[in-house]
Coordinates of C-alpha atoms and ligand atoms in Angstrom, one line a residue:
X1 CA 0.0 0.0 0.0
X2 CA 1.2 3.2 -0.1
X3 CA 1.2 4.6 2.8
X4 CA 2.2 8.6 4.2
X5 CA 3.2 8.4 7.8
X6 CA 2.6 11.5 9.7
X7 CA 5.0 12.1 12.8
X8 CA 8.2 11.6 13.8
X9 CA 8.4 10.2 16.9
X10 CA 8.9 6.9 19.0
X11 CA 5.7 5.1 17.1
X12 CA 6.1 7.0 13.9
X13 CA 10.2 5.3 14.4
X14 CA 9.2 1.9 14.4
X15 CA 5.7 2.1 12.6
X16 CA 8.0 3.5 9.5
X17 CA 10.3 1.0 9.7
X18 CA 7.8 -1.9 10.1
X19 CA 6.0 -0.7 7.2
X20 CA 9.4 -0.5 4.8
X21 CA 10.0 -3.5 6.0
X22 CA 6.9 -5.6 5.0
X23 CA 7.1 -3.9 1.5
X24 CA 4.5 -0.9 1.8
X25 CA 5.9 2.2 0.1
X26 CA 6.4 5.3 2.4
X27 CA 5.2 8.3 -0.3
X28 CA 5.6 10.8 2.3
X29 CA 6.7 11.8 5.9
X30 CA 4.9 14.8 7.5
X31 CA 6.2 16.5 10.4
X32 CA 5.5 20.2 11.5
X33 CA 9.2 20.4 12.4
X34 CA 12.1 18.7 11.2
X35 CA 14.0 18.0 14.5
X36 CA 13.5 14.6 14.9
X37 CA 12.3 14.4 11.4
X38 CA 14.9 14.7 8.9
X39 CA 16.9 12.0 10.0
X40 CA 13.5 9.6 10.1
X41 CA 13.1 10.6 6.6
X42 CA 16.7 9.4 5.8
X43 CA 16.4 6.5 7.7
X44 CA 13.2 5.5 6.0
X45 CA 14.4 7.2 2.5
X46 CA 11.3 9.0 2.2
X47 CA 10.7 12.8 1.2
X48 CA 9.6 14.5 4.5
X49 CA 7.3 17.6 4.3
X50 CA 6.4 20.2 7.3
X51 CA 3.6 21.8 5.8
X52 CA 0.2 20.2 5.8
X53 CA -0.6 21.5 2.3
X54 CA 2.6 19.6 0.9
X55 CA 0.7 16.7 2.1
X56 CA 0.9 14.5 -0.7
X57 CA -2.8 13.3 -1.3
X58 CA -2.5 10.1 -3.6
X59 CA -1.9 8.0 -0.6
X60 CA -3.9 4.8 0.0
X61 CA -3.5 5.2 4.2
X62 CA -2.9 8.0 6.3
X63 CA -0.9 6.9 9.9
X64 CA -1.0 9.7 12.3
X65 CA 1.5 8.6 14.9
X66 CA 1.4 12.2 16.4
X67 CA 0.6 12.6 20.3
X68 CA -2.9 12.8 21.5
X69 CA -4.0 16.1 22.0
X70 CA -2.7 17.0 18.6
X71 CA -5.2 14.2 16.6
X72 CA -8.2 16.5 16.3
X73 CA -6.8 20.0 15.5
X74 CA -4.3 18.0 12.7
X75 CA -7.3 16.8 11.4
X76 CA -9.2 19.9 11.0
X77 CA -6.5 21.4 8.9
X78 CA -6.1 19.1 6.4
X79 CA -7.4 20.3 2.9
X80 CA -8.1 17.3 1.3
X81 CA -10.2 13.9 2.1
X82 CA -8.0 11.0 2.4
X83 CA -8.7 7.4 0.9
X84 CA -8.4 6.0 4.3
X85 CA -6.9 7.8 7.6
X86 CA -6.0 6.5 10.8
X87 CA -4.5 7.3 14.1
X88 CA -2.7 5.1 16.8
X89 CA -3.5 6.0 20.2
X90 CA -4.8 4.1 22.9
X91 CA -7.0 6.3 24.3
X92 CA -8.6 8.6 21.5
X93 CA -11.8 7.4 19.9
X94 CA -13.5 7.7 16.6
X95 CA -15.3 11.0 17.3
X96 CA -12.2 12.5 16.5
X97 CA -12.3 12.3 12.7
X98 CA -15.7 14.1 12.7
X99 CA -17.6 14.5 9.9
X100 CA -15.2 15.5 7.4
X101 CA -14.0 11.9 6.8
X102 CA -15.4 8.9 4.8
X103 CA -13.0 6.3 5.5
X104 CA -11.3 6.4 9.2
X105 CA -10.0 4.4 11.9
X106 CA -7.3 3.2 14.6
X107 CA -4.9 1.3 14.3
X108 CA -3.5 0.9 17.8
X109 CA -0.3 -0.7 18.1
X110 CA 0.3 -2.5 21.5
X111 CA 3.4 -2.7 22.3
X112 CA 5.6 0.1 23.8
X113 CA 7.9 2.1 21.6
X114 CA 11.2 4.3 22.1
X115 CA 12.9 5.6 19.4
X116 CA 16.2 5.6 21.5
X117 CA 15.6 1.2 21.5
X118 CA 17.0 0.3 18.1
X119 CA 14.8 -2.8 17.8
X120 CA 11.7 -2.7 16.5
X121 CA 9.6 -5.3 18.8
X122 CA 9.5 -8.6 17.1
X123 CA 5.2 -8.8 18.0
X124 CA 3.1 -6.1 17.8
X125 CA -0.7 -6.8 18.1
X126 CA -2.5 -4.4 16.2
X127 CA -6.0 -3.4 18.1
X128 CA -8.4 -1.7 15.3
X129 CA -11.4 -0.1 14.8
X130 CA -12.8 1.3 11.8
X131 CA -16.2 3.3 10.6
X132 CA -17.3 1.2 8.1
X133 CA -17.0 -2.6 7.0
X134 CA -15.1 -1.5 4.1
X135 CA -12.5 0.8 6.2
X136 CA -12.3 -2.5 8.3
X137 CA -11.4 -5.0 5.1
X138 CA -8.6 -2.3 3.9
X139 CA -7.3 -1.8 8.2
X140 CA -7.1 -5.5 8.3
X141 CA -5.5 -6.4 5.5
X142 CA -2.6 -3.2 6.4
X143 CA -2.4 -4.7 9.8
X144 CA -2.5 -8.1 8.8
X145 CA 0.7 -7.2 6.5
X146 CA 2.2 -5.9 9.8
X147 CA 1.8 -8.5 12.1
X148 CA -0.6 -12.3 13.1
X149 CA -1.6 -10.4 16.0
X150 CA -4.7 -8.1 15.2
X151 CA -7.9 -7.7 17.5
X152 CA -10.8 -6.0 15.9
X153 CA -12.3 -3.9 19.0
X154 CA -14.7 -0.6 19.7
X155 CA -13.1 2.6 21.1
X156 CA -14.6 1.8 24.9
X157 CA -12.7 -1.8 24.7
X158 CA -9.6 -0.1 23.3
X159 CA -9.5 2.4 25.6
X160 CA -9.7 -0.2 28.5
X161 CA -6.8 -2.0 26.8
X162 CA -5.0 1.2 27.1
X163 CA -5.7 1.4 30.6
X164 CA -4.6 -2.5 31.3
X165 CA -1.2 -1.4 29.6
X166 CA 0.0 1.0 31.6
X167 CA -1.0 -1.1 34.9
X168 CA 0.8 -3.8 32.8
X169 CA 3.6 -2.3 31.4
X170 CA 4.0 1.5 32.8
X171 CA 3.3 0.9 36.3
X172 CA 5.5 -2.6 36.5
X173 CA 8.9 -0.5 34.6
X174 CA 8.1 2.0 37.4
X175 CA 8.0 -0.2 39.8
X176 CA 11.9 -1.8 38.1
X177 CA 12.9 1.7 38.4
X178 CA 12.2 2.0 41.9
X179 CA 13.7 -1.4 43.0
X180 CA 17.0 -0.4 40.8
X181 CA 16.7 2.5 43.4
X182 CA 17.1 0.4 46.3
X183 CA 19.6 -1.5 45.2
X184 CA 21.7 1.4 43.8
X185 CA 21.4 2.9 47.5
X186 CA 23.4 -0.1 48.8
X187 CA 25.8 -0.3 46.1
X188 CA 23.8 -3.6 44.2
X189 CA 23.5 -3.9 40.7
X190 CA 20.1 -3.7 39.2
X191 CA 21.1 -7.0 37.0
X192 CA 20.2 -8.8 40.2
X193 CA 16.9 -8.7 39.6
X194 CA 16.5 -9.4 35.4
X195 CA 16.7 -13.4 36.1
X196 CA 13.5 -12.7 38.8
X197 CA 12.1 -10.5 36.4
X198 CA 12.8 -12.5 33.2
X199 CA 10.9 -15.8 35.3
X200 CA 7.7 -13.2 36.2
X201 CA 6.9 -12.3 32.7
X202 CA 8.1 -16.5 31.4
X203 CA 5.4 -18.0 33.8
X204 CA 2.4 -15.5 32.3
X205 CA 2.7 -17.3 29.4
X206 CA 1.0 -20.4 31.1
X207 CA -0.6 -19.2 33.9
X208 CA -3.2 -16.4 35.4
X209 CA -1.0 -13.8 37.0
X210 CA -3.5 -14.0 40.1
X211 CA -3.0 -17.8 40.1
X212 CA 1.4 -17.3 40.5
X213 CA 1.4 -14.0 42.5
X214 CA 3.8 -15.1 45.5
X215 CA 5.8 -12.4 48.3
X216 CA 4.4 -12.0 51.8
X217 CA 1.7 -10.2 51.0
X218 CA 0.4 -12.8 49.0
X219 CA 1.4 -15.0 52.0
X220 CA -0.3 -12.8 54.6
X221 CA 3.2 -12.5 56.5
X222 CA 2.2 -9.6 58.8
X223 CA 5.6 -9.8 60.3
X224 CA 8.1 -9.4 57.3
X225 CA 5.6 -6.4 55.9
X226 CA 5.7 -5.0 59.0
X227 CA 9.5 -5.1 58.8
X228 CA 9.8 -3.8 55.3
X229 CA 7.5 -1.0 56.3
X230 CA 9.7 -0.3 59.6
X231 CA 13.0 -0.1 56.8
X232 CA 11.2 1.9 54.1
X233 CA 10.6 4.7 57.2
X234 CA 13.2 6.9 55.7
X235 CA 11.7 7.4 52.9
X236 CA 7.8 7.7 53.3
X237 CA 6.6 8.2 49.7
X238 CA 7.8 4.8 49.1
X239 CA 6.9 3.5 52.2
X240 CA 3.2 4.5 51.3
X241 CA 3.9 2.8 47.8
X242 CA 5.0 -0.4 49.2
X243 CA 2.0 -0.2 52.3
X244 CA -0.9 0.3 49.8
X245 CA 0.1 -2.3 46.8
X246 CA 0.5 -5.0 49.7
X247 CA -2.9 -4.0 51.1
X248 CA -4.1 -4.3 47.9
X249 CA -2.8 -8.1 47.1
X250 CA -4.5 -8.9 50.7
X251 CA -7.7 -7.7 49.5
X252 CA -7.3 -9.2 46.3
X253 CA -7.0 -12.7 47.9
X254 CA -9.4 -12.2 50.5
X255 CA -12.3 -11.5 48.0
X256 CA -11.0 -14.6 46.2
X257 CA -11.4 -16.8 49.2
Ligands
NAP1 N1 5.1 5.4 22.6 C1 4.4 4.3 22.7 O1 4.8 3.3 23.3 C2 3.0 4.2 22.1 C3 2.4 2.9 22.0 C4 1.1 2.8 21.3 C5 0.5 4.0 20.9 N2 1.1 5.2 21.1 C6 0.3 6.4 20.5 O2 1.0 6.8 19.3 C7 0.9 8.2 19.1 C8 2.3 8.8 19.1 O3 3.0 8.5 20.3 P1 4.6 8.7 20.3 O4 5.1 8.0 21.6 O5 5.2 8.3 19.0 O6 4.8 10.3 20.6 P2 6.1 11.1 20.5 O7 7.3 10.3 20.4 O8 6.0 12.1 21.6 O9 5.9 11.9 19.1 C9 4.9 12.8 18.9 C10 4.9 13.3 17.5 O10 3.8 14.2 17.4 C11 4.3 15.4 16.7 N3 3.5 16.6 17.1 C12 3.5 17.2 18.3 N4 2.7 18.3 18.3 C13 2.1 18.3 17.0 C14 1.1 19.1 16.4 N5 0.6 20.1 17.0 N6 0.8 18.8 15.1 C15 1.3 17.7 14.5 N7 2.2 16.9 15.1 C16 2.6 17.2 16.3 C17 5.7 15.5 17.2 O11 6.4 16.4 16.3 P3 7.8 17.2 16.8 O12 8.9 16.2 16.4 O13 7.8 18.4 15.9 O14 7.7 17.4 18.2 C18 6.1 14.1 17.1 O15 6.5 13.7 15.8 C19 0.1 8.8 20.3 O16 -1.2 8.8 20.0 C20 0.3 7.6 21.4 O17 -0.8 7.6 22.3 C21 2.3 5.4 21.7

């Protein structure tokens, strides 16, 4: 297909790359500056324009990999109607496109992205939604070229995927970076941790996470959370941290009971 990819940033990165790489052609990248841009466009060896009416309009699909709040008023200032256009957020919904567009969607890539990791993730699932059955046939058969992994879904069920992620992903790398804290604080590397870590995330693949959760909280060991608590007193913002996700797994497990 081809395909102009609007953005420049950690999706747009990968997304651009992904594409090239499963044989789509790239007419076009659109950025309104070219800080990040130009060397995207090099990388991608596609011409990049900063102006929306250099938008080239003989595109098939229309990625907008741009962040969130910028969606709507992007969309309002194009001057043409697209064959198809799409954005890839989480946690925007269809409204967005208005009534300007006739063929319009999501295509919500799962997975999280930085432009400074050189590797584009090996799996992607794509979730979609698009406005009409024939949107959907030309969104699946893009994301199909893209990846096995694609979920038809409405924006409510997206949105709550979005939602699951960052418990998932964003609150867990938080929660890396605050045990590498720790550690660092009594001279430990954080590389301690990656086998524990690495045997978390292996065991999901066979199991409910509620059904392998282990610690004393899980155990209902009043004594070694009290402990932890009494050594976490120097520092009470994660002493809160650690007292409220532990209440938490006890209520958890209580309900279950
Ligand atoms: N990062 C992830 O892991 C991830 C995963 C799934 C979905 N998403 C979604 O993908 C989209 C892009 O996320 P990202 O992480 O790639 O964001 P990002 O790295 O922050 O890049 C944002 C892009 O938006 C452009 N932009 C900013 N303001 C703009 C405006 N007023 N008009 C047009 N473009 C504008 C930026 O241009 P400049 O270079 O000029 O600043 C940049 O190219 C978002 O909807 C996000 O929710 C992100």
């Amino acid at each position: 297909m081809k395909v102009v990819l609007l953005g420049s940033g950690n999706v747009a990165t990968h997304l651009g790359v992904l594409l090239k790489k499963k044989g789509h052609t790239l007419l076009q990248l659109f950025n309104p500056t070219r800080k990040h841009a130009t060397a995207l466009a090099r990388r991608l060896n596609c011409p990049l324009v900063t102006r929306v009416s250099a938008i080239d309009t003989t595109g098939d699909i229309y990625v907008l990999a741009i962040k969130d709040e910028a969606i709507g008023p992007l969309l309002k200032q194009l001057p043409f109607v697209p064959r198809m256009i799409v954005h890839t957020s989480g946690s925007v919904g269809l409204e967005v496109f208005g009534k300007n567009f006739s063929a319009f969607g999501v295509l919500y890539p799962l997975q999280t992205f930085s432009k400074l990791s050189p590797e584009t993730p090996a799996t992607i699932p794509f979730c979609i939604e698009a406005n009409s059955r024939k949107s959907e046939q030309l969104l699946t058969r893009m994301a199909r070229s893209l990846s096995p992994l694609v979920y038809k879904m409405t924006s409510e069920q997206r949105k709550s995927v979005h939602v699951a992620a960052v418990f998932a992903n964003n609150f867990s790398n938080h929660m890396f970076t605050l045990s590498e804290k720790i550690l660092t604080g009594k001279k430990l590397p954080f590389e301690l941790m990656l086998p524990l870590i690495e045997e978390t995330v292996e065991r999901l693949k066979h199991a409910r996470p509620a059904r392998v959760q282990t610690g004393p909280a899980r155990r209902g060991d009043l004594s070694i959370l009290r402990a932890h608590l009494d050594w976490l007193r120097g520092d009470p913002e994660l002493r809160d941290l650690y007292d409220r996700i532990s209440k938490s797994i006890i209520a958890y497990y209580r309900k279950e009971k």
